[in-house]
Coordinates of C-alpha atoms in Angstrom, one line a residue:
M14 CA 80.0 -0.8 52.9
E15 CA 83.0 1.9 53.2
G16 CA 85.2 0.1 51.7
K17 CA 84.1 -1.2 49.1
L18 CA 83.6 2.2 47.6
A19 CA 86.9 3.4 48.8
T20 CA 88.6 1.7 45.9
T21 CA 88.1 4.5 43.1
D22 CA 89.4 7.0 45.8
A23 CA 92.7 5.3 45.4
I24 CA 94.2 7.7 43.0
S25 CA 94.2 9.9 45.1
K26 CA 95.3 8.4 48.1
T27 CA 97.9 6.3 47.7
G28 CA 100.8 8.7 47.9
S29 CA 102.5 10.8 45.1
T30 CA 106.2 9.4 44.7
P31 CA 108.1 7.3 46.0
A32 CA 110.7 10.2 48.0
Q33 CA 107.4 11.4 49.7
S34 CA 106.6 7.3 50.4
G35 CA 109.8 7.0 52.1
Q36 CA 108.9 10.0 54.4
K37 CA 106.4 9.1 55.7
L38 CA 108.1 5.9 56.1
E39 CA 110.0 7.5 58.9
A40 CA 107.4 10.0 60.1
A41 CA 104.8 7.4 61.1
K42 CA 104.8 4.2 62.3
I43 CA 101.1 1.8 62.9
S44 CA 101.2 -0.9 65.5
I45 CA 100.2 -4.4 64.8
F46 CA 96.5 -4.0 66.0
G47 CA 96.4 -0.6 64.8
L48 CA 96.4 -1.9 60.6
A49 CA 94.4 -4.9 61.4
L50 CA 92.0 -2.6 63.0
L51 CA 91.6 -0.4 59.5
N52 CA 91.3 -3.3 57.7
I53 CA 88.4 -4.9 59.8
T54 CA 86.9 -1.2 59.4
A55 CA 87.7 -1.3 55.7
V56 CA 85.6 -4.6 55.1
V57 CA 83.1 -5.2 57.3
T58 CA 79.2 -4.1 56.5
L59 CA 76.2 -5.3 57.7
N60 CA 73.6 -5.3 54.3
G61 CA 75.1 -8.3 53.1
L62 CA 74.3 -11.1 56.1
P63 CA 70.7 -11.9 55.1
S64 CA 72.3 -13.4 51.4
E65 CA 74.5 -15.9 54.0
A66 CA 72.5 -16.4 56.9
E67 CA 70.0 -18.7 54.1
Y68 CA 73.1 -20.7 54.6
G69 CA 72.6 -21.2 58.5
L70 CA 75.7 -23.0 60.2
S71 CA 77.2 -23.9 56.7
S72 CA 78.0 -19.8 56.4
I73 CA 80.6 -20.8 58.8
F74 CA 82.5 -23.0 56.1
Y75 CA 81.7 -20.5 53.1
Y76 CA 83.2 -17.0 55.4
L77 CA 86.4 -19.7 56.5
L78 CA 86.9 -20.6 52.8
A79 CA 86.7 -17.6 50.9
A80 CA 88.8 -15.4 53.8
I81 CA 91.5 -18.4 52.9
L82 CA 91.4 -18.4 49.4
F83 CA 90.5 -14.7 48.6
L84 CA 90.7 -11.9 51.5
V85 CA 94.1 -13.2 53.2
P86 CA 95.9 -13.3 49.3
V87 CA 94.0 -10.2 48.2
S88 CA 96.0 -8.5 51.1
L89 CA 98.9 -10.2 50.3
I90 CA 99.0 -8.8 46.7
A91 CA 98.1 -5.2 46.7
A92 CA 100.7 -5.2 49.9
E93 CA 103.2 -5.5 47.2
L94 CA 102.1 -3.8 44.7
A95 CA 101.3 -0.6 47.1
T96 CA 105.3 -0.4 48.1
G97 CA 106.2 -1.9 44.8
W98 CA 104.9 1.2 43.2
P99 CA 103.2 3.7 46.0
E100 CA 102.1 6.8 43.0
K101 CA 98.9 7.6 42.6
G102 CA 96.3 4.9 41.2
G103 CA 95.9 2.1 42.8
M104 CA 94.4 -0.5 40.8
F105 CA 94.6 1.8 38.3
R106 CA 98.5 2.7 38.4
W107 CA 99.4 -1.8 38.8
V108 CA 97.2 -3.2 36.3
G109 CA 98.4 -0.2 34.4
E110 CA 102.5 -1.2 34.8
A111 CA 101.4 -4.9 34.5
F112 CA 99.5 -4.5 30.9
G113 CA 99.2 -0.8 29.8
G114 CA 97.0 1.6 29.5
R115 CA 94.2 0.6 27.7
L116 CA 93.3 -2.3 30.4
A117 CA 94.1 0.1 33.5
F118 CA 91.4 2.3 32.4
T119 CA 89.0 -0.4 31.4
I120 CA 89.9 -1.3 35.1
M121 CA 89.2 1.9 36.2
M122 CA 86.2 2.9 34.6
V123 CA 84.6 -0.8 35.6
L124 CA 85.4 0.6 39.2
F125 CA 83.6 3.4 38.7
V126 CA 80.7 1.4 37.5
E127 CA 80.9 -0.7 40.0
V128 CA 80.5 2.0 42.6
C129 CA 77.8 3.2 41.2
V130 CA 75.6 -0.2 40.6
F131 CA 76.8 -0.4 44.6
F132 CA 75.0 2.6 45.6
P133 CA 71.4 1.6 44.8
T134 CA 71.7 -1.2 47.0
A135 CA 72.9 0.7 49.9
L136 CA 70.4 2.5 49.7
T137 CA 67.5 0.1 49.4
F138 CA 69.4 -1.0 52.9
G139 CA 68.5 2.6 54.4
A140 CA 65.3 2.8 52.4
V141 CA 64.1 -0.6 54.4
S142 CA 65.5 0.8 57.5
I143 CA 63.7 3.5 57.7
A144 CA 60.0 1.5 57.0
Y145 CA 60.7 -0.7 59.8
V146 CA 61.2 2.8 62.2
D147 CA 57.2 1.2 62.1
P148 CA 57.1 -0.6 65.1
N149 CA 54.2 -2.5 63.0
E150 CA 56.2 -5.8 61.5
Q151 CA 54.0 -6.4 58.7
V152 CA 53.3 -2.7 58.3
A153 CA 56.5 -1.8 58.1
S154 CA 57.2 -5.4 55.5
T155 CA 55.1 -4.2 53.3
L156 CA 56.0 -0.3 53.0
A157 CA 59.6 -1.9 52.3
S158 CA 58.7 -4.6 49.5
N159 CA 57.2 -1.9 48.2
K160 CA 58.7 -0.9 44.3
F161 CA 57.9 3.2 44.7
F162 CA 58.7 3.9 47.8
V163 CA 62.8 2.3 47.7
L164 CA 62.9 3.5 44.6
A165 CA 61.6 7.3 45.5
L166 CA 63.4 7.3 48.4
V167 CA 66.7 5.9 46.6
L168 CA 66.9 8.3 44.2
A169 CA 65.7 11.4 46.3
V170 CA 68.2 10.5 48.9
Y171 CA 71.1 10.1 46.2
W172 CA 70.2 13.4 44.2
I173 CA 70.5 15.6 47.6
A174 CA 74.0 13.7 48.5
T175 CA 75.4 14.7 44.7
F176 CA 74.3 18.4 44.6
I177 CA 76.1 18.4 49.3
G178 CA 79.3 17.3 46.8
L179 CA 78.5 19.4 44.7
R180 CA 79.5 22.3 47.2
G181 CA 82.7 20.0 48.8
A182 CA 82.3 16.9 50.7
A183 CA 85.4 17.8 53.4
A184 CA 83.8 19.0 55.8
F185 CA 81.5 15.3 55.6
S186 CA 84.5 13.4 56.6
A187 CA 83.8 13.4 60.3
V188 CA 80.2 12.5 59.6
A189 CA 81.1 9.4 57.5
K190 CA 83.7 7.5 60.0
W191 CA 80.4 8.1 62.8
G192 CA 78.4 7.3 60.3
G193 CA 80.2 4.0 60.4
V194 CA 80.4 3.4 64.3
I195 CA 76.4 4.5 64.4
G196 CA 75.4 3.0 61.4
V197 CA 77.3 -0.4 61.5
F198 CA 80.1 -0.9 64.7
I199 CA 77.2 -0.3 67.0
P200 CA 74.5 -2.3 66.2
A201 CA 76.7 -5.4 64.8
T202 CA 77.8 -5.8 68.8
V203 CA 74.0 -5.5 69.5
L204 CA 72.6 -8.2 66.7
I205 CA 76.0 -10.3 68.0
V206 CA 74.9 -10.1 72.0
L207 CA 71.6 -10.6 71.6
G208 CA 71.6 -13.0 68.9
F209 CA 73.6 -15.3 71.0
L210 CA 71.7 -14.3 74.2
Y211 CA 68.9 -15.7 72.7
L212 CA 70.2 -19.2 71.0
L213 CA 71.6 -19.7 75.1
F214 CA 68.2 -18.3 76.9
G215 CA 65.4 -18.2 74.2
P216 CA 63.8 -20.7 72.5
A217 CA 64.7 -23.3 69.7
P218 CA 66.7 -21.6 66.9
Q219 CA 65.5 -21.6 63.8
V220 CA 68.9 -23.2 62.9
V221 CA 69.4 -26.6 63.6
M222 CA 72.8 -26.7 66.2
S223 CA 74.4 -29.5 64.5
W224 CA 78.3 -29.4 63.7
G225 CA 77.9 -31.8 60.4
D226 CA 75.8 -28.7 58.8
V227 CA 78.9 -26.7 59.1
V228 CA 80.0 -28.6 55.1
P229 CA 77.5 -27.5 53.4
D230 CA 75.5 -30.2 50.6
F231 CA 77.9 -29.7 47.8
S232 CA 75.3 -31.9 45.9
N233 CA 73.2 -29.2 45.5
F234 CA 74.4 -26.5 42.7
S235 CA 72.0 -23.6 43.5
N236 CA 73.9 -23.9 47.8
V237 CA 77.4 -22.7 45.6
V238 CA 75.8 -19.9 43.6
L239 CA 74.3 -17.2 46.2
A240 CA 77.7 -17.8 48.1
A241 CA 79.5 -16.4 45.4
S242 CA 78.4 -13.1 46.3
I243 CA 80.7 -13.4 50.2
F244 CA 83.4 -12.5 48.3
L245 CA 82.2 -9.1 47.8
M246 CA 81.6 -8.4 51.2
Y247 CA 85.0 -9.1 51.3
A248 CA 86.1 -6.7 49.2
G249 CA 88.2 -3.3 50.2
M250 CA 90.9 -5.1 52.1
E251 CA 93.8 -3.7 49.2
M252 CA 92.6 -0.1 50.0
N253 CA 95.0 -0.7 53.4
A254 CA 97.5 -1.8 51.6
V255 CA 99.5 1.6 51.4
H256 CA 99.6 1.6 55.2
V257 CA 102.1 -1.4 55.0
K258 CA 105.0 1.0 54.7
E259 CA 104.4 2.4 57.8
V260 CA 104.5 -1.0 59.8
S261 CA 107.9 -1.8 61.8
N262 CA 109.3 -4.5 60.3
P263 CA 106.8 -5.7 57.5
T264 CA 108.0 -8.4 56.3
R265 CA 107.3 -10.3 59.5
N266 CA 105.0 -7.6 61.3
Y267 CA 102.3 -7.7 57.7
P268 CA 101.3 -10.7 57.4
I269 CA 100.6 -11.4 61.1
A270 CA 98.4 -8.1 61.0
I271 CA 96.9 -9.2 57.9
M272 CA 96.3 -12.5 59.9
I273 CA 94.4 -11.5 62.6
A274 CA 92.0 -8.8 61.1
A275 CA 90.8 -12.1 58.5
V276 CA 89.9 -13.5 61.8
G277 CA 88.3 -10.5 63.4
T278 CA 86.0 -9.7 59.9
V279 CA 85.5 -13.3 59.8
L280 CA 84.5 -13.6 63.2
I281 CA 82.4 -10.5 63.3
L282 CA 80.7 -11.8 59.5
V283 CA 80.2 -15.6 61.0
L284 CA 78.3 -14.4 64.7
A285 CA 76.3 -11.6 63.3
T286 CA 75.0 -14.0 60.4
L287 CA 74.4 -16.6 62.8
A288 CA 72.3 -14.4 65.0
I289 CA 70.0 -13.6 62.4
A290 CA 69.6 -17.1 61.2
F291 CA 69.1 -17.9 65.1
V292 CA 65.9 -16.3 65.3
V293 CA 64.9 -15.7 61.4
P294 CA 63.0 -19.0 59.9
H295 CA 64.8 -19.6 57.0
K296 CA 61.8 -19.6 54.5
Q297 CA 61.3 -16.0 55.9
I298 CA 64.8 -14.7 55.5
N299 CA 65.0 -11.9 52.9
L300 CA 67.9 -10.5 51.5
T301 CA 66.6 -6.8 52.2
Q302 CA 64.4 -7.4 55.1
A303 CA 66.2 -10.1 57.0
I304 CA 68.3 -7.9 59.8
L305 CA 65.6 -5.4 60.4
T306 CA 63.4 -8.3 61.1
A307 CA 66.1 -10.4 63.6
Y308 CA 66.2 -6.7 65.4
H309 CA 62.4 -6.4 65.3
D310 CA 62.3 -10.1 67.0
L311 CA 65.2 -10.2 69.3
F312 CA 63.9 -6.7 70.8
A313 CA 60.4 -8.1 71.9
W314 CA 61.9 -11.5 72.7
A315 CA 64.2 -9.0 75.3
G316 CA 61.3 -7.6 76.1
I317 CA 62.3 -3.8 74.4
P318 CA 60.0 -4.0 71.3
W319 CA 60.7 0.4 71.1
A320 CA 64.3 -0.4 70.8
S321 CA 63.9 -2.3 66.9
S322 CA 63.0 1.3 65.8
I323 CA 66.1 3.1 67.5
V324 CA 67.9 0.6 65.6
A325 CA 66.1 1.1 62.3
V326 CA 66.9 4.7 63.1
M327 CA 70.9 3.9 63.5
L328 CA 71.4 1.7 60.6
A329 CA 69.0 4.6 58.3
I330 CA 71.6 7.0 59.5
G331 CA 75.2 5.0 59.0
V332 CA 73.7 4.6 55.6
F333 CA 73.0 8.2 54.2
A334 CA 75.6 9.8 56.4
C335 CA 78.2 7.8 54.1
V336 CA 76.2 8.1 51.0
T337 CA 76.5 12.1 51.5
T338 CA 80.6 11.9 51.5
W339 CA 80.8 8.7 49.8
V340 CA 79.1 10.0 46.4
V341 CA 82.5 12.1 45.6
G342 CA 84.9 9.2 46.1
P343 CA 84.4 8.2 42.0
S344 CA 84.9 11.1 41.2
T345 CA 87.8 11.8 42.2
G346 CA 89.5 9.2 40.8
L347 CA 88.0 9.4 38.1
L348 CA 89.0 13.1 37.7
A349 CA 92.8 12.6 38.2
V350 CA 92.4 9.5 35.4
A351 CA 90.8 11.9 32.8
K352 CA 93.8 14.9 33.3
A353 CA 95.8 12.4 32.3
G354 CA 94.8 12.9 28.8
Y355 CA 92.0 9.2 29.6
L356 CA 88.4 11.2 28.8
P357 CA 87.7 14.5 27.0
K358 CA 88.0 17.9 28.6
L359 CA 84.5 17.6 29.7
W360 CA 84.8 14.6 31.9
Q361 CA 87.6 17.6 33.8
T362 CA 85.4 20.2 34.3
T363 CA 84.9 21.3 37.6
N364 CA 83.1 23.9 39.8
K365 CA 84.9 26.7 42.1
N366 CA 84.6 24.0 44.7
G367 CA 87.0 21.7 42.6
Q368 CA 84.9 19.1 42.6
A369 CA 84.1 17.1 39.1
T370 CA 80.3 18.3 37.8
F371 CA 80.4 16.0 34.6
I372 CA 81.3 13.1 36.7
L373 CA 79.2 13.4 39.4
L374 CA 76.1 14.5 37.8
L375 CA 77.0 11.5 35.2
Q376 CA 77.2 9.6 38.1
A377 CA 74.0 10.4 38.9
I378 CA 72.0 9.8 36.3
L379 CA 73.9 6.3 36.1
V380 CA 72.9 4.9 39.5
T381 CA 68.9 6.6 38.6
L382 CA 69.3 4.1 35.3
L383 CA 70.2 1.5 37.1
S384 CA 67.8 1.9 40.0
I385 CA 65.1 1.6 38.0
L386 CA 65.6 -1.9 38.3
F387 CA 63.5 -1.7 41.0
V388 CA 60.3 -1.5 39.5
V389 CA 61.6 -3.6 36.1
L390 CA 62.3 -6.8 37.9
P391 CA 59.5 -8.6 39.9
S392 CA 60.1 -7.6 43.7
V393 CA 62.8 -5.2 45.5
Q394 CA 64.6 -8.3 46.7
A395 CA 65.4 -9.5 43.1
A396 CA 66.9 -6.2 42.3
Y397 CA 68.8 -6.0 44.9
Q398 CA 70.2 -9.1 44.1
I399 CA 70.7 -8.5 40.5
L400 CA 72.5 -5.5 41.3
N401 CA 74.5 -7.0 43.9
Q402 CA 75.7 -9.4 41.6
L403 CA 76.4 -7.4 38.7
A404 CA 78.6 -5.5 41.5
N405 CA 80.0 -8.6 42.2
I406 CA 81.0 -9.5 38.6
L407 CA 82.6 -6.0 37.5
Y408 CA 84.4 -6.0 40.8
L409 CA 86.0 -9.3 40.7
S410 CA 86.9 -8.4 37.1
A411 CA 89.1 -5.8 38.8
Y412 CA 90.7 -8.6 41.2
L413 CA 91.3 -10.9 38.2
C414 CA 93.3 -8.0 36.7
M415 CA 95.1 -7.3 40.1
F416 CA 96.1 -11.3 40.9
S417 CA 97.4 -10.9 36.8
A418 CA 99.7 -7.8 37.2
A419 CA 101.4 -9.7 40.8
I420 CA 102.2 -12.1 38.5
H421 CA 103.4 -10.3 35.5
L422 CA 105.5 -7.7 37.3
R423 CA 107.9 -10.3 39.0
Y424 CA 108.9 -10.8 35.3
S425 CA 108.5 -7.5 33.9
Q426 CA 110.0 -5.7 36.6
P427 CA 112.4 -7.7 39.0
E428 CA 114.4 -5.2 39.9
R429 CA 111.9 -2.9 41.1
P430 CA 112.0 -2.0 45.0
R431 CA 109.6 -3.5 46.9
P432 CA 109.7 -3.0 50.9
Y433 CA 107.2 -5.8 51.3
K434 CA 107.9 -8.7 49.6
L435 CA 105.8 -11.7 49.3
P436 CA 107.9 -14.7 50.7
G437 CA 108.9 -17.7 48.4
G438 CA 109.9 -15.9 45.4
N439 CA 108.2 -16.2 42.0
V440 CA 106.8 -19.9 43.2
G441 CA 105.5 -18.3 46.7
M442 CA 104.1 -14.9 44.0
W443 CA 102.0 -18.0 41.9
I444 CA 100.5 -20.1 44.5
V445 CA 98.7 -17.1 46.7
G446 CA 98.5 -15.2 43.2
G447 CA 97.3 -18.3 41.8
V448 CA 94.7 -19.4 44.4
G449 CA 93.7 -15.9 44.5
F450 CA 92.7 -16.0 40.5
L451 CA 91.5 -19.4 40.5
A452 CA 89.1 -17.8 43.8
A453 CA 87.8 -14.8 42.3
L454 CA 87.4 -16.5 38.8
T455 CA 85.1 -19.4 40.1
A456 CA 82.9 -16.4 41.7
F457 CA 83.0 -14.7 38.9
V458 CA 81.3 -17.5 36.9
F459 CA 79.0 -18.1 39.7
S460 CA 77.7 -14.5 39.4
F461 CA 75.9 -15.1 36.0
I462 CA 73.9 -18.1 37.5
P463 CA 70.7 -17.1 39.2
P464 CA 69.9 -18.4 42.7
S465 CA 67.5 -21.3 43.3
Q466 CA 66.7 -19.1 46.5
I467 CA 65.5 -15.8 45.3
S468 CA 62.8 -15.0 43.0
V469 CA 64.0 -13.2 39.9
G470 CA 61.5 -13.5 37.3
S471 CA 62.8 -15.5 34.1
P472 CA 65.8 -16.6 34.8
E473 CA 66.7 -16.3 30.9
L474 CA 66.4 -12.3 31.6
Y475 CA 68.3 -12.4 34.7
V476 CA 71.5 -14.3 33.0
G477 CA 70.4 -12.0 29.4
L478 CA 70.4 -8.6 31.9
L479 CA 73.9 -9.6 33.8
I480 CA 76.0 -9.8 30.6
A481 CA 74.7 -7.5 28.2
L482 CA 74.8 -5.2 31.4
A483 CA 78.9 -6.0 31.9
V484 CA 79.6 -6.1 28.3
L485 CA 78.3 -2.6 28.1
F486 CA 80.3 -1.8 30.8
F487 CA 83.3 -3.5 29.4
A488 CA 83.2 -2.0 26.1
I489 CA 82.1 1.7 26.6
P490 CA 85.7 2.3 28.0
S491 CA 87.1 0.4 25.7
V492 CA 85.8 2.5 23.0
I493 CA 86.6 5.4 24.7
Y494 CA 90.1 4.9 25.0
A495 CA 90.4 3.9 21.1
V496 CA 89.0 7.4 20.2
R497 CA 90.9 9.3 22.6
K498 CA 93.1 12.7 21.5
P499 CA 96.1 13.8 22.4
S500 CA 94.5 17.1 23.3
W501 CA 92.4 15.5 26.2
K502 CA 95.7 15.8 28.2
G503 CA 94.8 18.2 31.3
A504 CA 97.1 21.1 31.9
D505 CA 97.6 20.1 35.2
P506 CA 97.4 16.7 35.5
D507 CA 97.9 14.9 39.1
F508 CA 99.2 12.0 37.6
A509 CA 103.4 10.4 37.7
P510 CA 103.9 8.1 34.4
F511 CA 103.5 4.9 34.6
S512 CA 106.9 3.1 34.1
W513 CA 106.9 2.4 30.8
E514 CA 105.8 5.8 29.7
A515 CA 108.8 7.2 31.8
Q516 CA 111.4 5.1 30.0
A517 CA 109.8 6.0 26.9
I518 CA 110.0 9.9 27.2
S519 CA 113.6 9.1 28.5
Q520 CA 114.4 7.5 24.8
V521 CA 113.2 10.0 23.1
Q522 CA 114.9 12.4 24.8
E523 CA 117.7 10.8 24.5
R524 CA 117.8 10.6 20.8
K525 CA 117.2 14.1 20.8
R526 CA 120.1 14.8 22.1
G527 CA 122.2 13.0 20.0

């Protein structure tokens, strides 16, 4: 989850100027293993595992397929873009360089909303973890399924995190890092070790152990639909592309680091997913509770049932500690875009701590409105699914633009220096970018189809909500861009002009001198 929420913070973390980036290149180096570890840390999260545990052994196929068709292309394409355009902006910069300010601003706003959509799903996982602190699984499950308990906890924690964020989030960066260790890596290690000990020495696993089941049944279309969510589990790898400048011989070593990271990420996700599938019966897999159920059953089998409460607390600490720091990230990027003249002055309001007051409060209101889906939809699981798929749709739309931008920039700015350049010339770019684009497009389309494995109420309501919300979140930035005014530009914009803007300014100045 940490990596998923980092994208909108890219504008403040992707370097300053080409000259400064060159200085950094000389100043520091990152080893192949170090870069691989950074990428694994950015991607691995636990709350999405139950949706893939639905597939048992065939989840191996989906993880590998998504890694080859999406994870690796994203990493390689982002490396070229990050080194070719190291100025602040991240995806906003790359899309804007290729297709102009309107689409770049739209994608930036969509990513901002995507993060808002993701907050309720992350906090739902934390709320369920709190419920499972009770060692009585029946009581814990009942509480975790209570819509009002989940809604109240999600909103309470998020608003508290917002007010903490308004006071400045620098002090919480260490908390976020420890939150990742406490709430992700330690629980993941425990889950994998106990899961495979259960497979070797416990009763018969809940999943059939046959290599023939690794390849899914493609005649059952519903199997493919839920698997589309796996793409969002791999989101975030592009954030570490900026570090390619700090790798010795990046043309050779960066792809090696990416391959190591891809293998490591797939191994962790596959093994943790299978550990859930080993112990939780297929029909009892719940998107929000299955991982807690797995811990409960594994610890009970190991003779230490009390340990499930400890892990539940660790998972909750991981979510809540990280949300406290994540809450500021999106506002930082959007504030810089606002000061560049893309949003009204109200959006540029900051407090004495330098925090974007209006944006943070607007973000909290949006999270609150989205969280109401927990009450509107038939179950916590249904609300979790629709929010997860909406986040998938919004994030994938940004990736579609990123792949398109990389291909377009090979032709519109062919002479632009790129410290890392995808091998194979324009043909190599078309192959890698084209594969990534088609994979993202396929997952994008599938994300609108309700999965048969989960009761989401009326399929028409499910699809209608997704379409309506997606259209709304794309339409709003287009309207804002259409009515923007020169007076919106801040007095201290912290954003370098796009190349085509700088060229136009230069031409105007030359005409004036002439």
